[in-house]
Tab-separated table of C-alpha atoms and ligand atoms in Angstrom:
chain	number	residue	atom	x	y	z
A	1	UNK	CA	4.140	12.149	-25.197
A	2	UNK	CA	0.939	14.665	-24.581
A	3	UNK	CA	0.001	15.654	-21.200
A	4	UNK	CA	-2.855	14.342	-19.232
A	5	UNK	CA	-4.510	17.440	-18.344
A	6	UNK	CA	-6.469	15.531	-15.171
A	7	UNK	CA	-3.935	14.894	-13.134
A	8	UNK	CA	-1.768	17.651	-14.243
A	9	UNK	CA	-5.143	20.024	-12.829
A	10	UNK	CA	-5.629	17.982	-9.770
A	11	UNK	CA	-2.784	17.233	-8.591
A	12	UNK	CA	-0.931	20.854	-8.958
A	13	UNK	CA	-1.561	22.958	-6.111
A	14	UNK	CA	0.236	25.363	-3.719
A	15	UNK	CA	3.077	23.428	-1.329
A	16	UNK	CA	3.962	24.271	1.748
A	17	UNK	CA	5.360	21.123	3.254
A	18	UNK	CA	5.374	21.929	6.572
A	19	UNK	CA	4.442	19.542	9.906
A	20	UNK	CA	2.342	22.314	11.717
A	21	UNK	CA	-0.191	22.264	7.786
A	22	UNK	CA	0.016	18.538	7.837
A	23	UNK	CA	-1.259	17.794	11.493
A	24	UNK	CA	-4.268	20.537	10.407
A	25	UNK	CA	-4.605	19.455	7.564
A	26	UNK	CA	-4.928	15.400	8.235
A	27	UNK	CA	-7.352	16.582	11.474
A	28	UNK	CA	-9.506	19.037	9.432
A	29	UNK	CA	-10.060	16.205	6.953
A	30	UNK	CA	-11.702	13.996	9.577
A	31	UNK	CA	-13.681	17.451	10.359
A	32	UNK	CA	-17.250	17.397	7.859
A	33	UNK	CA	-16.894	22.070	8.302
A	34	UNK	CA	-13.642	21.956	8.012
A	35	UNK	CA	-12.762	18.898	4.815
A	36	UNK	CA	-14.520	20.759	2.004
A	37	UNK	CA	-12.883	24.491	2.102
A	38	UNK	CA	-9.254	23.135	2.496
A	39	UNK	CA	-9.989	20.413	-0.627
A	40	UNK	CA	-11.078	23.312	-2.845
A	41	UNK	CA	-7.710	25.282	-1.417
A	42	UNK	CA	-6.003	22.185	-3.431
A	43	UNK	CA	-3.437	22.225	-0.746
A	44	UNK	CA	-0.672	19.555	-1.519
A	45	UNK	CA	2.113	18.187	-0.300
A	46	UNK	CA	5.454	16.363	-1.346
A	47	UNK	CA	7.447	13.615	-0.619
A	48	UNK	CA	9.595	16.159	0.551
A	49	UNK	CA	6.905	16.331	3.751
A	50	UNK	CA	7.958	12.511	4.673
A	51	UNK	CA	11.229	12.741	5.504
A	52	UNK	CA	10.479	16.319	7.148
A	53	UNK	CA	8.838	13.625	9.492
A	54	UNK	CA	11.606	11.029	9.491
A	55	UNK	CA	13.999	13.804	10.635
A	56	UNK	CA	11.413	15.683	12.769
A	57	UNK	CA	12.379	15.458	16.601
A	58	UNK	CA	9.050	14.194	17.537
A	59	UNK	CA	7.934	11.235	19.813
A	60	UNK	CA	8.888	7.742	17.947
A	61	UNK	CA	4.463	7.055	17.973
A	62	UNK	CA	3.977	10.604	16.784
A	63	UNK	CA	6.578	10.453	13.674
A	64	UNK	CA	4.818	7.084	12.642
A	65	UNK	CA	1.114	8.941	12.845
A	66	UNK	CA	2.241	11.681	10.682
A	67	UNK	CA	3.846	9.515	8.350
A	68	UNK	CA	0.990	7.467	8.129
A	69	UNK	CA	-0.911	10.573	7.564
A	70	UNK	CA	1.046	11.845	4.663
A	71	UNK	CA	0.727	8.207	2.790
A	72	UNK	CA	-2.699	7.828	2.836
A	73	UNK	CA	-2.118	11.551	0.520
A	74	UNK	CA	-0.284	9.605	-2.067
A	75	UNK	CA	-1.312	7.064	-4.707
A	76	UNK	CA	0.217	4.379	-6.842
A	77	UNK	CA	-1.534	4.133	-10.148
A	78	UNK	CA	-4.617	2.672	-9.083
A	79	UNK	CA	-4.598	2.414	-5.554
A	80	UNK	CA	-4.094	5.543	-2.919
A	81	UNK	CA	-1.204	5.018	-0.088
A	82	UNK	CA	-3.760	4.782	2.224
A	83	UNK	CA	-3.139	2.668	5.368
A	84	UNK	CA	-3.417	2.796	9.531
A	85	UNK	CA	-1.270	0.646	12.520
A	86	UNK	CA	-3.361	-2.649	13.080
A	87	UNK	CA	-6.315	-1.938	10.625
A	88	UNK	CA	-7.399	-6.224	9.300
A	89	UNK	CA	-7.222	-7.472	12.851
A	90	UNK	CA	-9.357	-10.493	12.086
A	91	UNK	CA	-7.338	-10.939	8.961
A	92	UNK	CA	-4.038	-10.679	11.337
A	93	UNK	CA	-6.008	-13.359	13.627
A	94	UNK	CA	-6.540	-15.984	11.454
A	95	UNK	CA	-2.772	-15.489	10.036
A	96	UNK	CA	-1.231	-15.795	13.193
A	97	UNK	CA	-3.129	-19.532	13.781
A	98	UNK	CA	-1.657	-20.484	10.634
A	99	UNK	CA	1.626	-18.858	10.705
A	100	UNK	CA	4.513	-22.589	12.007
A	101	UNK	CA	8.194	-21.854	13.194
A	102	UNK	CA	10.141	-20.966	10.765
A	103	UNK	CA	7.354	-20.207	8.279
A	104	UNK	CA	7.942	-16.803	5.214
A	105	UNK	CA	5.196	-14.484	5.619
A	106	UNK	CA	5.060	-11.900	2.781
A	107	UNK	CA	3.010	-8.849	3.611
A	108	UNK	CA	1.849	-7.604	-0.014
A	109	UNK	CA	1.087	-3.719	-0.769
A	110	UNK	CA	2.624	-2.471	2.947
A	111	UNK	CA	2.970	1.360	1.700
A	112	UNK	CA	4.844	2.328	4.320
A	113	UNK	CA	4.611	-1.047	6.466
A	114	UNK	CA	1.908	0.553	9.498
A	115	UNK	CA	0.084	-1.890	8.685
A	116	UNK	CA	1.649	-5.020	10.075
A	117	UNK	CA	3.205	-3.672	13.082
A	118	UNK	CA	0.377	-6.088	14.764
A	119	UNK	CA	1.709	-8.806	13.387
A	120	UNK	CA	5.707	-7.853	13.996
A	121	UNK	CA	4.729	-8.135	17.130
A	122	UNK	CA	2.924	-11.402	17.382
A	123	UNK	CA	5.233	-13.427	15.419
A	124	UNK	CA	8.234	-14.445	16.655
A	125	UNK	CA	9.962	-17.172	15.066
A	126	UNK	CA	8.661	-16.899	11.721
A	127	UNK	CA	9.988	-14.514	9.184
A	128	UNK	CA	8.754	-11.642	8.230
A	129	UNK	CA	9.548	-9.420	4.604
A	130	UNK	CA	6.770	-6.464	3.721
A	131	UNK	CA	6.536	-5.817	-0.018
A	132	UNK	CA	5.678	-2.865	-2.284
A	133	UNK	CA	5.721	-2.088	-5.567
A	134	UNK	CA	6.618	1.229	-4.363
A	135	UNK	CA	9.031	1.429	-1.639
A	136	UNK	CA	10.725	5.528	-2.000
A	137	UNK	CA	10.010	8.449	-4.121
A	138	UNK	CA	12.704	8.870	-6.735
A	139	UNK	CA	14.122	12.469	-6.809
A	140	UNK	CA	16.761	15.126	-8.315
A	141	UNK	CA	17.390	19.174	-7.682
A	142	UNK	CA	17.865	21.194	-10.259
A	143	UNK	CA	18.390	25.144	-9.791
A	144	UNK	CA	15.167	26.167	-6.755
A	145	UNK	CA	13.070	23.357	-8.262
A	146	UNK	CA	12.881	19.674	-7.323
A	147	UNK	CA	11.764	16.819	-9.576
A	148	UNK	CA	10.191	13.679	-8.175
A	149	UNK	CA	10.043	10.938	-10.689
A	150	UNK	CA	6.934	9.169	-9.298
A	151	UNK	CA	7.412	5.838	-11.921
A	152	UNK	CA	4.530	4.188	-10.483
A	153	UNK	CA	2.657	6.242	-11.540
A	154	UNK	CA	3.948	7.900	-14.234
A	155	UNK	CA	4.069	11.149	-14.053
A	156	UNK	CA	6.659	13.818	-13.450
A	157	UNK	CA	6.545	15.949	-10.482
A	158	UNK	CA	8.113	18.800	-10.025
A	159	UNK	CA	8.292	21.287	-6.312
A	160	UNK	CA	9.351	24.958	-6.446
A	161	UNK	CA	8.523	27.304	-3.615
A	162	UNK	CA	4.908	26.731	-2.614
A	163	UNK	CA	4.120	25.567	-5.258
A	164	UNK	CA	3.612	21.914	-5.887
A	165	UNK	CA	3.106	20.271	-9.713
A	166	UNK	CA	2.294	17.296	-11.000
A	167	UNK	CA	3.856	17.378	-14.726
A	168	UNK	CA	0.951	14.539	-16.802
A	169	UNK	CA	3.385	13.521	-18.312
A	170	UNK	CA	5.979	9.866	-17.757
A	171	UNK	CA	9.231	10.230	-15.758
A	172	UNK	CA	10.960	8.908	-19.020
A	173	UNK	CA	14.304	6.901	-17.115
A	174	UNK	CA	15.190	8.016	-13.588
A	175	UNK	CA	18.437	9.213	-13.797
A	176	UNK	CA	20.693	6.900	-11.809
A	177	UNK	CA	22.466	9.548	-9.581
A	178	UNK	CA	18.585	11.072	-8.374
A	179	UNK	CA	18.639	10.421	-4.032
A	180	UNK	CA	15.622	8.278	-2.952
A	181	UNK	CA	12.791	9.062	0.303
A	182	UNK	CA	12.014	6.183	1.631
A	183	UNK	CA	8.309	4.775	2.036
A	184	UNK	CA	9.191	2.528	5.688
A	185	UNK	CA	7.557	4.622	8.481
A	186	UNK	CA	9.839	5.709	10.678
A	187	UNK	CA	7.944	3.931	14.287
A	188	UNK	CA	8.080	0.160	11.880
A	189	UNK	CA	11.308	1.693	11.040
A	190	UNK	CA	12.553	2.224	14.566
A	191	UNK	CA	10.871	-0.593	16.945
A	192	UNK	CA	11.602	-3.206	14.380
A	193	UNK	CA	15.273	-2.703	13.616
A	194	UNK	CA	15.256	-6.077	11.494
A	195	UNK	CA	12.662	-5.339	8.957
A	196	UNK	CA	12.520	-4.955	4.993
A	197	UNK	CA	10.857	-3.650	2.756
A	198	UNK	CA	11.364	-4.989	-0.395
A	199	UNK	CA	10.492	-4.300	-3.767
A	200	UNK	CA	7.342	-6.969	-4.936
A	201	UNK	CA	4.828	-6.641	-7.722
A	202	UNK	CA	1.675	-8.366	-6.954
A	203	UNK	CA	1.434	-9.420	-10.822
A	204	UNK	CA	4.736	-10.222	-11.812
A	205	UNK	CA	7.075	-10.526	-8.739
A	206	UNK	CA	9.352	-13.566	-7.157
A	207	UNK	CA	10.406	-14.189	-4.099
A	208	UNK	CA	13.574	-15.842	-3.919
A	209	UNK	CA	12.509	-18.213	-0.909
A	210	UNK	CA	8.516	-19.213	-1.479
A	211	UNK	CA	6.313	-17.882	1.320
A	212	UNK	CA	4.177	-19.882	3.773
A	213	UNK	CA	1.545	-17.236	4.245
A	214	UNK	CA	0.762	-14.218	2.662
A	215	UNK	CA	-1.322	-11.582	3.562
A	216	UNK	CA	-2.636	-9.025	0.384
A	217	UNK	CA	-4.779	-6.488	2.327
A	218	UNK	CA	-6.472	-3.581	0.642
A	219	UNK	CA	-4.344	-3.901	-2.648
A	220	UNK	CA	-7.245	-5.563	-5.166
A	221	UNK	CA	-10.649	-4.723	-4.939
A	222	UNK	CA	-13.229	-3.321	-7.804
A	223	UNK	CA	-12.415	-0.518	-7.963
A	224	UNK	CA	-9.288	-0.610	-10.639
A	225	UNK	CA	-8.915	-3.850	-11.377
A	226	UNK	CA	-11.121	-5.770	-13.328
A	227	UNK	CA	-11.263	-9.711	-12.415
A	228	UNK	CA	-8.856	-10.509	-15.718
A	229	UNK	CA	-6.456	-8.905	-13.163
A	230	UNK	CA	-7.462	-9.775	-9.766
A	231	UNK	CA	-7.084	-13.319	-11.284
A	232	UNK	CA	-3.697	-12.473	-12.715
A	233	UNK	CA	-2.840	-11.289	-8.755
A	234	UNK	CA	-3.634	-13.981	-7.331
A	235	UNK	CA	-2.382	-16.739	-10.132
A	236	UNK	CA	1.262	-14.837	-9.368
A	237	UNK	CA	1.112	-14.946	-5.730
A	238	UNK	CA	-0.420	-18.870	-5.593
A	239	UNK	CA	3.140	-19.383	-8.058
A	240	UNK	CA	5.255	-17.522	-4.509
A	241	UNK	CA	3.529	-19.755	-1.722
A	242	UNK	CA	5.088	-22.696	-0.791
A	243	UNK	CA	3.371	-26.647	-0.892
A	244	UNK	CA	0.147	-25.768	1.295
A	245	UNK	CA	0.806	-22.125	2.026
A	246	UNK	CA	-1.817	-19.719	2.452
A	247	UNK	CA	-2.829	-16.347	0.902
A	248	UNK	CA	-4.717	-14.114	2.709
A	249	UNK	CA	-7.096	-11.491	0.482
A	250	UNK	CA	-8.433	-8.808	3.254
A	251	UNK	CA	-10.062	-5.554	2.805
A	252	UNK	CA	-10.985	-2.660	5.037
A	253	UNK	CA	-14.312	-1.142	4.066
A	254	UNK	CA	-17.838	0.639	6.577
A	255	UNK	CA	-19.948	-1.665	4.579
A	256	UNK	CA	-18.609	-4.852	6.495
A	257	UNK	CA	-19.940	-6.065	9.104
A	258	UNK	CA	-16.685	-4.905	11.798
A	259	UNK	CA	-15.294	-2.860	8.500
A	260	UNK	CA	-13.437	-6.163	7.682
A	261	UNK	CA	-12.863	-8.707	5.511
A	262	UNK	CA	-11.445	-11.591	4.390
A	263	UNK	CA	-10.991	-15.431	2.366
A	264	UNK	CA	-8.437	-17.624	2.448
A	265	UNK	CA	-6.727	-20.134	0.097
A	266	UNK	CA	-4.615	-22.795	0.416
A	267	UNK	CA	-2.107	-23.909	-1.776
A	268	UNK	CA	-2.436	-27.575	-2.817
A	269	UNK	CA	-0.847	-28.928	-6.053
A	270	UNK	CA	-0.872	-25.380	-9.001
A	271	UNK	CA	-4.697	-25.218	-7.421
A	272	UNK	CA	-6.026	-22.987	-4.284
A	273	UNK	CA	-8.065	-23.977	-2.144
A	274	UNK	CA	-10.432	-21.236	-0.681
A	275	UNK	CA	-10.746	-22.170	3.623
A	276	UNK	CA	-12.221	-19.718	5.098
A	277	UNK	CA	-14.463	-16.439	4.081
A	278	UNK	CA	-15.716	-13.817	6.641
A	279	UNK	CA	-17.438	-10.438	5.420
A	280	UNK	CA	-18.134	-11.582	1.616
A	281	UNK	CA	-14.923	-9.546	0.323
A	282	UNK	CA	-16.266	-8.118	-2.575
A	283	UNK	CA	-13.231	-10.384	-4.933
A	284	UNK	CA	-14.899	-13.618	-3.692
A	285	UNK	CA	-17.934	-13.466	-6.379
A	286	UNK	CA	-14.939	-13.103	-9.399
A	287	UNK	CA	-12.691	-15.984	-7.226
A	288	UNK	CA	-15.731	-18.497	-7.828
A	289	UNK	CA	-16.552	-17.940	-10.937
A	290	UNK	CA	-15.627	-20.177	-13.984
A	291	UNK	CA	-13.118	-16.923	-14.326
A	292	UNK	CA	-10.736	-18.462	-11.218
A	293	UNK	CA	-11.912	-22.224	-12.215
A	294	UNK	CA	-8.170	-24.443	-12.946
A	295	UNK	CA	-7.475	-21.800	-10.134
A	296	UNK	CA	-9.535	-21.706	-6.441
A	297	UNK	CA	-11.472	-24.680	-6.319
A	298	UNK	CA	-14.054	-24.597	-3.304
A	299	UNK	CA	-13.361	-27.015	-0.547
A	300	UNK	CA	-15.184	-29.843	-0.439
B	401	SAM	C1	-4.786	1.183	-0.093
B	401	SAM	S1	-2.838	1.084	0.649
B	401	SAM	C2	-3.108	-1.093	1.668
B	401	SAM	C3	-2.161	-0.734	2.504
B	401	SAM	C4	-1.862	-1.741	3.692
B	401	SAM	N1	-1.639	-3.120	2.512
B	401	SAM	C5	-3.167	-2.017	4.033
B	401	SAM	O1	-4.312	-2.029	4.167
B	401	SAM	O2	-3.308	-0.287	5.156
B	401	SAM	C6	-2.393	-0.669	-1.337
B	401	SAM	C7	-0.726	0.083	-1.694
B	401	SAM	O3	-1.199	-1.600	-2.496
B	401	SAM	C8	-0.357	-0.921	-3.123
B	401	SAM	N2	0.257	-1.819	-4.497
B	401	SAM	C9	-0.206	-1.365	-5.316
B	401	SAM	N3	-0.309	-1.877	-6.887
B	401	SAM	C10	0.037	-2.660	-5.851
B	401	SAM	C11	0.638	-4.445	-7.219
B	401	SAM	N4	0.299	-4.372	-8.122
B	401	SAM	N5	2.372	-4.713	-6.438
B	401	SAM	C12	2.075	-4.269	-4.927
B	401	SAM	N6	1.661	-3.598	-4.176
B	401	SAM	C13	1.118	-2.241	-5.237
B	401	SAM	C14	0.171	0.616	-3.619
B	401	SAM	O4	1.693	1.107	-3.640
B	401	SAM	C15	0.179	1.124	-1.821
B	401	SAM	O5	1.268	0.956	-1.115
């Protein structure tokens, strides 16, 4: 397979994987003067930085903040792994009003799980499952090089001392003895010991037990997904819902009032009823279009 030259150039660069440098990098990204020179330096962090944060002698909150900051620099296919704690408070509040004792609540596309911290804190008598199509990163050491098999990006990368090199070619078969770097945020792991991060693709995943509430925040958007793909994802999530169950689709963006929009669909038979919407989520025009006619109907 030919390498993807654009991917190779954009994703390769000097890489030190130092915690102090990560601290500085995350601060500089917030600073309009420092941001662009830093981006032009093409500094990279490899998945090793996540293991360094996990092993660091730091207070749990600090580890959690750095871990989510590092995750925000990574990508998974068409979406970034950008995340933050309590990002979608309006959606979480609306979800909490629907969760009943004994329910199963599935949060999809959770990145490192920190976005679910508010729900994990508030929900007492229901089960919460965290999920993402990518729950870990596989790697293998060969001499002084570490190979990363990032199958979600379809790209094989390698780190040599001082440099991260994204080959731009497919990963091929991941060796059975490859190691794994967990993507679950250490703060979430520590605070909510029973929590599980499972692999679940919104397009094809199938749960052993149907969920009563599904949250899908900042996964589907007009960037990277066609309306047909959005329909496929919603149809698959509908299949994973229990009767009368709820699907919440949310997005954070500064163009929405308060920075957040969501809509809620309730399962009724084989269709979904649009019950609630806040701030005109960008998917709504598609959901209301003929493409979704046999899947979603407006509340009468
Ligand atoms: C921008 S992050 C959002 C994280 C979190 N939901 C939040 O709101 O902070 C998008 C996440 O969606 C995941 N994702 C992308 N495509 C997916 C799919 N087909 N199925 C499940 N998760 C997916 C990515 O791996 C990434 O972790």
